PDB file of C-alpha atoms in Angstrom:
ATOM      1  CA  TRP A   1       3.958  -5.813 -11.301  1.00 85.00           C
ATOM      2  CA  ASN A   2       7.125  -7.498 -10.120  1.00 87.00           C
ATOM      3  CA  HIS A   3       8.694  -6.922  -6.710  1.00 86.00           C
ATOM      4  CA  GLU A   4      11.353  -4.578  -8.109  1.00 91.00           C
ATOM      5  CA  GLU A   5       8.732  -2.371  -9.796  1.00 92.00           C
ATOM      6  CA  THR A   6       6.647  -2.198  -6.644  1.00 90.00           C
ATOM      7  CA  THR A   7       9.713  -1.383  -4.559  1.00 93.00           C
ATOM      8  CA  ALA A   8      10.765   1.339  -7.010  1.00 95.00           C
ATOM      9  CA  LEU A   9       7.216   2.754  -6.979  1.00 94.00           C
ATOM     10  CA  VAL A  10       6.943   2.935  -3.193  1.00 94.00           C
ATOM     11  CA  ARG A  11      10.465   4.283  -2.673  1.00 96.00           C
ATOM     12  CA  PHE A  12      10.050   6.920  -5.389  1.00 97.00           C
ATOM     13  CA  LEU A  13       6.771   8.087  -3.893  1.00 95.00           C
ATOM     14  CA  HIS A  14       8.380   8.054  -0.460  1.00 95.00           C
ATOM     15  CA  ASP A  15      11.246  10.217  -1.711  1.00 97.00           C
ATOM     16  CA  ASN A  16       8.631  12.598  -3.121  1.00 96.00           C
ATOM     17  CA  ARG A  17       6.142  12.361  -0.254  1.00 94.00           C
ATOM     18  CA  HIS A  18       6.275  16.131   0.202  1.00 93.00           C
ATOM     19  CA  GLU A  19       4.224  16.262  -3.019  1.00 93.00           C
ATOM     20  CA  ALA A  20       1.412  14.182  -1.538  1.00 89.00           C
ATOM     21  CA  GLY A  21      -1.818  15.898  -0.622  1.00 83.00           C
ATOM     22  CA  ASN A  22      -3.465  15.693   2.771  1.00 75.00           C
ATOM     23  CA  ASN A  23      -5.109  12.445   1.704  1.00 74.00           C
ATOM     24  CA  GLY A  24      -1.808  10.728   0.843  1.00 78.00           C
ATOM     25  CA  ASN A  25      -2.397  10.811  -2.899  1.00 85.00           C
ATOM     26  CA  PHE A  26      -0.267  12.499  -5.523  1.00 94.00           C
ATOM     27  CA  LYS A  27      -0.817  14.759  -8.522  1.00 94.00           C
ATOM     28  CA  MET A  28      -0.645  13.464 -12.079  1.00 94.00           C
ATOM     29  CA  ALA A  29       2.848  14.959 -12.570  1.00 95.00           C
ATOM     30  CA  THR A  30       4.227  12.850  -9.708  1.00 96.00           C
ATOM     31  CA  TYR A  31       2.660   9.686 -11.103  1.00 95.00           C
ATOM     32  CA  GLN A  32       4.096  10.519 -14.534  1.00 96.00           C
ATOM     33  CA  ALA A  33       7.575  10.987 -13.047  1.00 97.00           C
ATOM     34  CA  THR A  34       7.135   7.673 -11.250  1.00 96.00           C
ATOM     35  CA  THR A  35       6.423   5.885 -14.541  1.00 96.00           C
ATOM     36  CA  LEU A  36       9.753   7.077 -15.918  1.00 95.00           C
ATOM     37  CA  HIS A  37      11.544   5.946 -12.778  1.00 95.00           C
ATOM     38  CA  ILE A  38      10.046   2.454 -12.621  1.00 95.00           C
ATOM     39  CA  ALA A  39      10.516   1.784 -16.354  1.00 94.00           C
ATOM     40  CA  ASN A  40      14.032   0.585 -15.535  1.00 90.00           C
ATOM     41  CA  TYR A  41      12.584  -2.203 -13.382  1.00 92.00           C
ATOM     42  CA  CYS A  42       9.988  -3.613 -15.786  1.00 89.00           C
ATOM     43  CA  THR A  43      10.741  -7.237 -16.652  1.00 87.00           C
ATOM     44  CA  ASP A  44       7.370  -8.432 -17.893  1.00 82.00           C
ATOM     45  CA  GLY A  45       4.342  -6.924 -19.554  1.00 85.00           C
ATOM     46  CA  PRO A  46       3.886  -3.516 -21.113  1.00 88.00           C
ATOM     47  CA  PRO A  47       5.423  -0.356 -19.642  1.00 88.00           C
ATOM     48  CA  LYS A  48       3.289   1.280 -16.974  1.00 92.00           C
ATOM     49  CA  ASN A  49       1.606   4.608 -17.704  1.00 94.00           C
ATOM     50  CA  TYR A  50       0.658   7.169 -15.053  1.00 92.00           C
ATOM     51  CA  GLN A  51      -2.882   5.758 -14.723  1.00 94.00           C
ATOM     52  CA  VAL A  52      -1.577   2.260 -13.980  1.00 93.00           C
ATOM     53  CA  VAL A  53       0.878   3.677 -11.450  1.00 94.00           C
ATOM     54  CA  ARG A  54      -1.861   5.764  -9.798  1.00 92.00           C
ATOM     55  CA  ASN A  55      -4.176   2.749  -9.659  1.00 89.00           C
ATOM     56  CA  LYS A  56      -1.447   0.608  -8.105  1.00 89.00           C
ATOM     57  CA  TRP A  57      -0.912   3.213  -5.383  1.00 89.00           C
ATOM     58  CA  THR A  58      -4.499   4.228  -4.711  1.00 83.00           C
ATOM     59  CA  GLY A  59      -6.267   0.938  -5.349  1.00 77.00           C
ATOM     60  CA  TYR A  60      -3.830  -1.563  -3.973  1.00 72.00           C
ATOM     61  CA  ILE A  61      -1.201  -0.193  -1.654  1.00 73.00           C
ATOM     62  CA  TYR A  62      -2.793   2.883  -0.156  1.00 66.00           C
ATOM     63  CA  HIS A  63      -6.362   1.750   0.310  1.00 65.00           C
ATOM     64  CA  ASN A  64      -5.804  -1.819   1.437  1.00 68.00           C
ATOM     65  CA  ILE A  65      -3.504  -0.840   4.268  1.00 68.00           C
ATOM     66  CA  LYS A  66      -5.202   2.451   5.183  1.00 67.00           C
ATOM     67  CA  TYR A  67      -8.680   0.894   5.267  1.00 70.00           C
ATOM     68  CA  TYR A  68      -7.514  -2.091   7.265  1.00 70.00           C
ATOM     69  CA  GLN A  69      -5.899   0.234   9.809  1.00 66.00           C
ATOM     70  CA  ALA A  70      -9.206   2.063  10.207  1.00 68.00           C
ATOM     71  CA  GLN A  71     -11.145  -1.081  11.154  1.00 64.00           C
ATOM     72  CA  PRO A  72     -12.768  -1.206  14.583  1.00 59.00           C
ATOM     73  CA  SER A  73     -10.627  -2.181  17.554  1.00 58.00           C
ATOM     74  CA  GLY A  74      -9.262  -5.660  17.140  1.00 55.00           C
ATOM     75  CA  ALA A  75      -7.809  -4.959  13.674  1.00 66.00           C
ATOM     76  CA  HIS A  76      -4.082  -5.240  14.320  1.00 68.00           C
ATOM     77  CA  TRP A  77      -1.286  -4.219  11.955  1.00 70.00           C
ATOM     78  CA  ASP A  78       2.465  -4.207  12.340  1.00 71.00           C
ATOM     79  CA  ASN A  79       5.283  -4.567   9.865  1.00 72.00           C
ATOM     80  CA  LYS A  80       6.633  -7.857  11.159  1.00 78.00           C
ATOM     81  CA  LYS A  81       3.436  -9.911  11.420  1.00 79.00           C
ATOM     82  CA  GLY A  82       1.050  -7.951   9.198  1.00 78.00           C
ATOM     83  CA  ALA A  83      -2.485  -8.364  10.473  1.00 76.00           C
ATOM     84  CA  ASN A  84      -1.167 -11.086  12.833  1.00 78.00           C
ATOM     85  CA  ILE A  85      -4.497 -12.896  12.889  1.00 80.00           C
ATOM     86  CA  GLN A  86      -4.887 -14.749  16.168  1.00 80.00           C
ATOM     87  CA  GLY A  87      -8.110 -15.651  17.928  1.00 82.00           C
ATOM     88  CA  GLN A  88     -11.688 -15.886  16.716  1.00 86.00           C
ATOM     89  CA  HIS A  89     -12.495 -12.157  16.872  1.00 81.00           C
ATOM     90  CA  ALA A  90      -9.430 -11.212  14.806  1.00 79.00           C
ATOM     91  CA  LYS A  91     -10.189 -13.985  12.315  1.00 83.00           C
ATOM     92  CA  GLN A  92     -13.725 -12.704  11.812  1.00 84.00           C
ATOM     93  CA  VAL A  93     -12.642  -9.058  11.455  1.00 80.00           C
ATOM     94  CA  PHE A  94     -10.056 -10.078   8.870  1.00 81.00           C
ATOM     95  CA  LYS A  95     -12.461 -12.418   7.044  1.00 86.00           C
ATOM     96  CA  ASP A  96     -15.070  -9.654   6.774  1.00 85.00           C
ATOM     97  CA  PHE A  97     -12.476  -7.165   5.528  1.00 82.00           C
ATOM     98  CA  VAL A  98     -11.097  -9.574   2.910  1.00 83.00           C
ATOM     99  CA  LYS A  99     -14.544  -9.846   1.297  1.00 87.00           C
ATOM    100  CA  SER A 100     -14.170  -6.338  -0.091  1.00 81.00           C
ATOM    101  CA  HIS A 101     -10.345  -6.109  -0.082  1.00 78.00           C
ATOM    102  CA  PRO A 102      -9.034  -9.522  -1.212  1.00 79.00           C
ATOM    103  CA  LEU A 103      -5.491  -8.314  -1.902  1.00 73.00           C
ATOM    104  CA  ILE A 104      -4.861  -7.880   1.823  1.00 78.00           C
ATOM    105  CA  CYS A 105      -4.793 -11.698   2.213  1.00 79.00           C
ATOM    106  CA  GLN A 106      -1.049 -11.819   1.654  1.00 75.00           C
ATOM    107  CA  PHE A 107      -0.577  -9.842   4.888  1.00 77.00           C
ATOM    108  CA  LYS A 108      -2.623 -12.139   7.100  1.00 79.00           C
ATOM    109  CA  THR A 109       0.363 -13.296   9.147  1.00 79.00           C
ATOM    110  CA  SER A 110       3.372 -11.591   7.575  1.00 79.00           C
ATOM    111  CA  GLY A 111       4.475  -8.007   7.279  1.00 77.00           C
ATOM    112  CA  TRP A 112       5.773  -6.109   4.294  1.00 80.00           C
ATOM    113  CA  ASP A 113       9.276  -4.698   3.931  1.00 83.00           C
ATOM    114  CA  LEU A 114       7.909  -1.562   2.228  1.00 85.00           C
ATOM    115  CA  TYR A 115       5.368  -0.756   4.941  1.00 81.00           C
ATOM    116  CA  PRO A 116       7.584   1.800   6.760  1.00 84.00           C
ATOM    117  CA  TYR A 117       7.797   3.819   3.535  1.00 88.00           C
ATOM    118  CA  VAL A 118       4.038   3.641   2.997  1.00 85.00           C
ATOM    119  CA  ALA A 119       3.408   4.631   6.618  1.00 81.00           C
ATOM    120  CA  ASP A 120       5.466   7.799   6.066  1.00 85.00           C
ATOM    121  CA  ILE A 121       3.322   8.727   3.059  1.00 86.00           C
ATOM    122  CA  ILE A 122      -0.146   7.906   4.363  1.00 79.00           C
ATOM    123  CA  PRO A 123      -1.387  10.600   6.725  1.00 65.00           C
ATOM    124  CA  HIS A 124      -1.361   9.313  10.277  1.00 57.00           C
ATOM    125  CA  GLY A 125       0.276   6.189   8.855  1.00 46.00           C
ATOM    126  CA  GLY A 126       0.448   4.266  12.100  1.00 46.00           C
ATOM    127  CA  ALA A 127      -2.064   1.526  12.680  1.00 44.00           C
ATOM    128  CA  CYS A 128      -5.098   2.610  14.645  1.00 45.00           C
ATOM    129  CA  GLY A 129      -8.491   1.337  15.686  1.00 44.00           C
ATOM    130  CA  ALA A 130     -11.809   3.099  15.846  1.00 43.00           C
ATOM    131  CA  ASN A 131     -11.777   3.188  19.662  1.00 36.00           C
TER     132      ASN A 131
END
């Protein structure tokens, strides 16, 4: 996945967010339409099929951010500084989370330009703690 493909994926799903279920996931038809849309942005590797697109959304984008947001109090998220890890407690919370979600590492101290789109798609997309 290159940056352009990921951007096209997130923006397409955002434009079609009305098709998302209550859990923030989409039906196969939406993922299939997404594959046609992002094909124009593929620069390396084979074309993506609907399963690859679904896995990118559900396994990488959706779950990493949604699960991190649901961590107990002390798990911060904002679009400018990402997890903004500062202090021992925050470092430990993040370290423990990374053990089972290693792809979140890239957001340790920096945000993501596509986060506002993802937040619109994910139910209750704003960051929250357990308390």
